[in-house]
Amino acid sequence: MAKFTVFLATLAVLLLLTEASIYRTTIQIDEENPSGQGQQGECQEQIRRQQNLRHCQEYIRQQSQQRGRRGDHQGQDIDQCCDQLEELETRCRCQGLQQAVREQQSQRRGQQPQEERRMLDVARDIPSMCDLQPRECQFSSPRVWF
């Protein structure tokens, strides 16, 4: 009877973990994956049509420098960023945000890894702030992009 109780408890925990993970949607960008080049080109075109997400770039820059303080101009930037992201297909949004981070990093050469991480952290949560899918973007660890 004790083994059966342990088995049921384990099964219940597994079911709870499975159910909890169902509600979280993330997309991870795999830069080394050459498959899907056609899709990547389509995303690049969509991103270009949305001005390379310049409002998202500005919001990411401001938030990473000010560590969460939000002014009126920043509120306008996040709203315009959301508008730009909404115009992208769901599968292209994380790629667009990662590209926005890269653009900001290329303009700020010599920044520390923690600054790069802060930019990625800001970008990761933008879809959730915009109430868009995916709710969160997963980016690879900070590195210098040129």
PDB file of C-alpha atoms in Angstrom:
ATOM      1  CA  MET A   1       0.000   0.000   0.000  1.00  0.00           C
ATOM      2  CA  ALA A   2       2.859   2.397   0.796  1.00  0.00           C
ATOM      3  CA  LYS A   3       4.427   1.809  -2.635  1.00  0.00           C
ATOM      4  CA  PHE A   4       1.101   2.501  -4.295  1.00  0.00           C
ATOM      5  CA  THR A   5       0.731   5.767  -2.361  1.00  0.00           C
ATOM      6  CA  VAL A   6       4.231   6.855  -3.394  1.00  0.00           C
ATOM      7  CA  PHE A   7       3.404   5.950  -6.994  1.00  0.00           C
ATOM      8  CA  LEU A   8       0.189   8.016  -6.906  1.00  0.00           C
ATOM      9  CA  ALA A   9       1.976  10.979  -5.334  1.00  0.00           C
ATOM     10  CA  THR A  10       4.683  10.841  -8.008  1.00  0.00           C
ATOM     11  CA  LEU A  11       2.071  10.614 -10.737  1.00  0.00           C
ATOM     12  CA  ALA A  12       0.195  13.610  -9.310  1.00  0.00           C
ATOM     13  CA  VAL A  13       3.384  15.707  -9.231  1.00  0.00           C
ATOM     14  CA  LEU A  14       4.171  14.795 -12.840  1.00  0.00           C
ATOM     15  CA  LEU A  15       0.665  15.757 -13.927  1.00  0.00           C
ATOM     16  CA  LEU A  16       0.929  19.118 -12.163  1.00  0.00           C
ATOM     17  CA  LEU A  17       4.288  19.840 -13.792  1.00  0.00           C
ATOM     18  CA  THR A  18       2.945  18.887 -17.199  1.00  0.00           C
ATOM     19  CA  GLU A  19      -0.132  21.058 -16.775  1.00  0.00           C
ATOM     20  CA  ALA A  20       1.939  24.041 -15.617  1.00  0.00           C
ATOM     21  CA  SER A  21       4.213  23.833 -18.642  1.00  0.00           C
ATOM     22  CA  ILE A  22       1.295  23.767 -21.091  1.00  0.00           C
ATOM     23  CA  TYR A  23       0.504  27.447 -20.520  1.00  0.00           C
ATOM     24  CA  ARG A  24       3.960  28.811 -21.300  1.00  0.00           C
ATOM     25  CA  THR A  25       4.873  29.420 -24.907  1.00  0.00           C
ATOM     26  CA  THR A  26       8.451  30.281 -25.755  1.00  0.00           C
ATOM     27  CA  ILE A  27      10.432  30.389 -28.932  1.00  0.00           C
ATOM     28  CA  GLN A  28      14.163  29.890 -28.860  1.00  0.00           C
ATOM     29  CA  ILE A  29      16.293  31.321 -31.621  1.00  0.00           C
ATOM     30  CA  ASP A  30      18.856  28.842 -32.927  1.00  0.00           C
ATOM     31  CA  GLU A  31      21.398  30.843 -34.909  1.00  0.00           C
ATOM     32  CA  GLU A  32      23.391  27.803 -35.975  1.00  0.00           C
ATOM     33  CA  ASN A  33      20.413  26.139 -37.654  1.00  0.00           C
ATOM     34  CA  PRO A  34      20.666  26.683 -41.426  1.00  0.00           C
ATOM     35  CA  SER A  35      17.346  24.951 -42.098  1.00  0.00           C
ATOM     36  CA  GLY A  36      14.433  27.273 -42.608  1.00  0.00           C
ATOM     37  CA  GLN A  37      16.476  29.867 -44.495  1.00  0.00           C
ATOM     38  CA  GLY A  38      13.385  30.692 -46.552  1.00  0.00           C
ATOM     39  CA  GLN A  39      11.398  31.414 -43.410  1.00  0.00           C
ATOM     40  CA  GLN A  40      14.256  33.476 -42.032  1.00  0.00           C
ATOM     41  CA  GLY A  41      14.297  35.554 -45.224  1.00  0.00           C
ATOM     42  CA  GLU A  42      10.564  36.138 -44.905  1.00  0.00           C
ATOM     43  CA  CYS A  43      11.044  37.253 -41.313  1.00  0.00           C
ATOM     44  CA  GLN A  44      13.868  39.581 -42.333  1.00  0.00           C
ATOM     45  CA  GLU A  45      11.582  41.206 -44.900  1.00  0.00           C
ATOM     46  CA  GLN A  46       8.805  41.647 -42.335  1.00  0.00           C
ATOM     47  CA  ILE A  47      11.269  43.135 -39.840  1.00  0.00           C
ATOM     48  CA  ARG A  48      12.630  45.510 -42.489  1.00  0.00           C
ATOM     49  CA  ARG A  49       9.088  46.679 -43.330  1.00  0.00           C
ATOM     50  CA  GLN A  50       8.625  47.492 -39.634  1.00  0.00           C
ATOM     51  CA  GLN A  51      11.672  49.805 -39.663  1.00  0.00           C
ATOM     52  CA  ASN A  52      13.846  47.138 -38.031  1.00  0.00           C
ATOM     53  CA  LEU A  53      11.690  47.555 -34.911  1.00  0.00           C
ATOM     54  CA  ARG A  54      13.263  50.949 -34.185  1.00  0.00           C
ATOM     55  CA  HIS A  55      10.743  51.709 -31.438  1.00  0.00           C
ATOM     56  CA  CYS A  56      11.626  48.409 -29.770  1.00  0.00           C
ATOM     57  CA  GLN A  57      15.316  49.287 -30.115  1.00  0.00           C
ATOM     58  CA  GLU A  58      14.700  52.624 -28.411  1.00  0.00           C
ATOM     59  CA  TYR A  59      12.669  51.035 -25.621  1.00  0.00           C
ATOM     60  CA  ILE A  60      15.329  48.361 -25.044  1.00  0.00           C
ATOM     61  CA  ARG A  61      18.069  51.011 -24.938  1.00  0.00           C
ATOM     62  CA  GLN A  62      16.170  53.209 -22.477  1.00  0.00           C
ATOM     63  CA  GLN A  63      15.133  50.379 -20.181  1.00  0.00           C
ATOM     64  CA  SER A  64      18.578  48.810 -20.076  1.00  0.00           C
ATOM     65  CA  GLN A  65      20.140  52.166 -19.184  1.00  0.00           C
ATOM     66  CA  GLN A  66      17.531  53.260 -16.653  1.00  0.00           C
ATOM     67  CA  ARG A  67      16.863  49.883 -15.051  1.00  0.00           C
ATOM     68  CA  GLY A  68      13.114  49.988 -15.026  1.00  0.00           C
ATOM     69  CA  ARG A  69      12.257  53.671 -14.515  1.00  0.00           C
ATOM     70  CA  ARG A  70       9.562  54.521 -16.998  1.00  0.00           C
ATOM     71  CA  GLY A  71       8.803  57.981 -18.349  1.00  0.00           C
ATOM     72  CA  ASP A  72       6.126  59.203 -20.745  1.00  0.00           C
ATOM     73  CA  HIS A  73       8.383  58.893 -23.778  1.00  0.00           C
ATOM     74  CA  GLN A  74       9.210  55.304 -22.846  1.00  0.00           C
ATOM     75  CA  GLY A  75       5.506  54.497 -22.601  1.00  0.00           C
ATOM     76  CA  GLN A  76       5.089  55.804 -26.115  1.00  0.00           C
ATOM     77  CA  ASP A  77       8.051  53.713 -27.300  1.00  0.00           C
ATOM     78  CA  ILE A  78       6.657  50.485 -25.831  1.00  0.00           C
ATOM     79  CA  ASP A  79       3.246  51.180 -27.383  1.00  0.00           C
ATOM     80  CA  GLN A  80       4.818  51.795 -30.784  1.00  0.00           C
ATOM     81  CA  CYS A  81       7.077  48.765 -30.306  1.00  0.00           C
ATOM     82  CA  CYS A  82       3.989  46.640 -29.631  1.00  0.00           C
ATOM     83  CA  ASP A  83       2.385  48.003 -32.791  1.00  0.00           C
ATOM     84  CA  GLN A  84       5.472  47.065 -34.814  1.00  0.00           C
ATOM     85  CA  LEU A  85       5.679  43.582 -33.264  1.00  0.00           C
ATOM     86  CA  GLU A  86       1.998  42.957 -33.882  1.00  0.00           C
ATOM     87  CA  GLU A  87       2.615  43.426 -37.609  1.00  0.00           C
ATOM     88  CA  LEU A  88       5.142  40.556 -37.584  1.00  0.00           C
ATOM     89  CA  GLU A  89       4.119  36.923 -37.821  1.00  0.00           C
ATOM     90  CA  THR A  90       4.344  35.197 -34.449  1.00  0.00           C
ATOM     91  CA  ARG A  91       7.327  33.105 -35.557  1.00  0.00           C
ATOM     92  CA  CYS A  92       9.278  36.263 -36.502  1.00  0.00           C
ATOM     93  CA  ARG A  93       8.838  38.297 -33.313  1.00  0.00           C
ATOM     94  CA  CYS A  94      11.697  36.859 -31.259  1.00  0.00           C
ATOM     95  CA  GLN A  95      14.029  37.054 -34.232  1.00  0.00           C
ATOM     96  CA  GLY A  96      13.055  40.706 -34.665  1.00  0.00           C
ATOM     97  CA  LEU A  97      13.663  41.479 -31.000  1.00  0.00           C
ATOM     98  CA  GLN A  98      17.019  39.735 -31.052  1.00  0.00           C
ATOM     99  CA  GLN A  99      17.942  41.767 -34.104  1.00  0.00           C
ATOM    100  CA  ALA A 100      16.847  44.951 -32.275  1.00  0.00           C
ATOM    101  CA  VAL A 101      19.159  44.037 -29.380  1.00  0.00           C
ATOM    102  CA  ARG A 102      22.036  43.400 -31.783  1.00  0.00           C
ATOM    103  CA  GLU A 103      21.499  46.770 -33.419  1.00  0.00           C
ATOM    104  CA  GLN A 104      21.633  48.508 -30.049  1.00  0.00           C
ATOM    105  CA  GLN A 105      24.731  46.549 -29.068  1.00  0.00           C
ATOM    106  CA  SER A 106      26.512  47.454 -32.296  1.00  0.00           C
ATOM    107  CA  GLN A 107      25.873  51.125 -31.538  1.00  0.00           C
ATOM    108  CA  ARG A 108      27.301  50.733 -28.037  1.00  0.00           C
ATOM    109  CA  ARG A 109      30.566  48.895 -28.591  1.00  0.00           C
ATOM    110  CA  GLY A 110      32.571  48.052 -25.510  1.00  0.00           C
ATOM    111  CA  GLN A 111      29.640  47.445 -23.231  1.00  0.00           C
ATOM    112  CA  GLN A 112      29.952  44.979 -20.400  1.00  0.00           C
ATOM    113  CA  PRO A 113      28.351  41.499 -20.545  1.00  0.00           C
ATOM    114  CA  GLN A 114      25.897  42.487 -17.792  1.00  0.00           C
ATOM    115  CA  GLU A 115      24.674  45.381 -19.975  1.00  0.00           C
ATOM    116  CA  GLU A 116      24.160  42.964 -22.854  1.00  0.00           C
ATOM    117  CA  ARG A 117      22.301  40.603 -20.541  1.00  0.00           C
ATOM    118  CA  ARG A 118      20.101  43.462 -19.328  1.00  0.00           C
ATOM    119  CA  MET A 119      19.166  44.303 -22.942  1.00  0.00           C
ATOM    120  CA  LEU A 120      18.284  40.671 -23.635  1.00  0.00           C
ATOM    121  CA  ASP A 121      16.231  40.521 -20.422  1.00  0.00           C
ATOM    122  CA  VAL A 122      14.261  43.615 -21.463  1.00  0.00           C
ATOM    123  CA  ALA A 123      13.694  42.213 -24.973  1.00  0.00           C
ATOM    124  CA  ARG A 124      12.664  38.797 -23.616  1.00  0.00           C
ATOM    125  CA  ASP A 125       9.649  40.224 -21.802  1.00  0.00           C
ATOM    126  CA  ILE A 126       8.394  42.634 -24.470  1.00  0.00           C
ATOM    127  CA  PRO A 127       5.924  40.175 -26.098  1.00  0.00           C
ATOM    128  CA  SER A 128       4.272  39.596 -22.719  1.00  0.00           C
ATOM    129  CA  MET A 129       4.052  43.349 -22.094  1.00  0.00           C
ATOM    130  CA  CYS A 130       2.415  43.699 -25.517  1.00  0.00           C
ATOM    131  CA  ASP A 131       0.067  40.769 -24.820  1.00  0.00           C
ATOM    132  CA  LEU A 132       1.437  38.958 -27.876  1.00  0.00           C
ATOM    133  CA  GLN A 133       2.542  35.401 -28.578  1.00  0.00           C
ATOM    134  CA  PRO A 134       5.025  34.038 -27.830  1.00  0.00           C
ATOM    135  CA  ARG A 135       4.754  35.389 -24.299  1.00  0.00           C
ATOM    136  CA  GLU A 136       8.519  35.263 -23.844  1.00  0.00           C
ATOM    137  CA  CYS A 137      11.566  34.987 -26.097  1.00  0.00           C
ATOM    138  CA  GLN A 138      14.568  32.874 -25.153  1.00  0.00           C
ATOM    139  CA  PHE A 139      17.890  34.235 -26.336  1.00  0.00           C
ATOM    140  CA  SER A 140      21.323  32.679 -26.199  1.00  0.00           C
ATOM    141  CA  SER A 141      23.761  33.914 -23.567  1.00  0.00           C
ATOM    142  CA  PRO A 142      25.375  37.324 -24.077  1.00  0.00           C
ATOM    143  CA  ARG A 143      28.183  37.646 -26.530  1.00  0.00           C
ATOM    144  CA  VAL A 144      29.559  40.481 -28.557  1.00  0.00           C
ATOM    145  CA  TRP A 145      27.913  40.856 -31.958  1.00  0.00           C
ATOM    146  CA  PHE A 146      29.465  42.948 -34.704  1.00  0.00           C
TER     147      PHE A 146
END
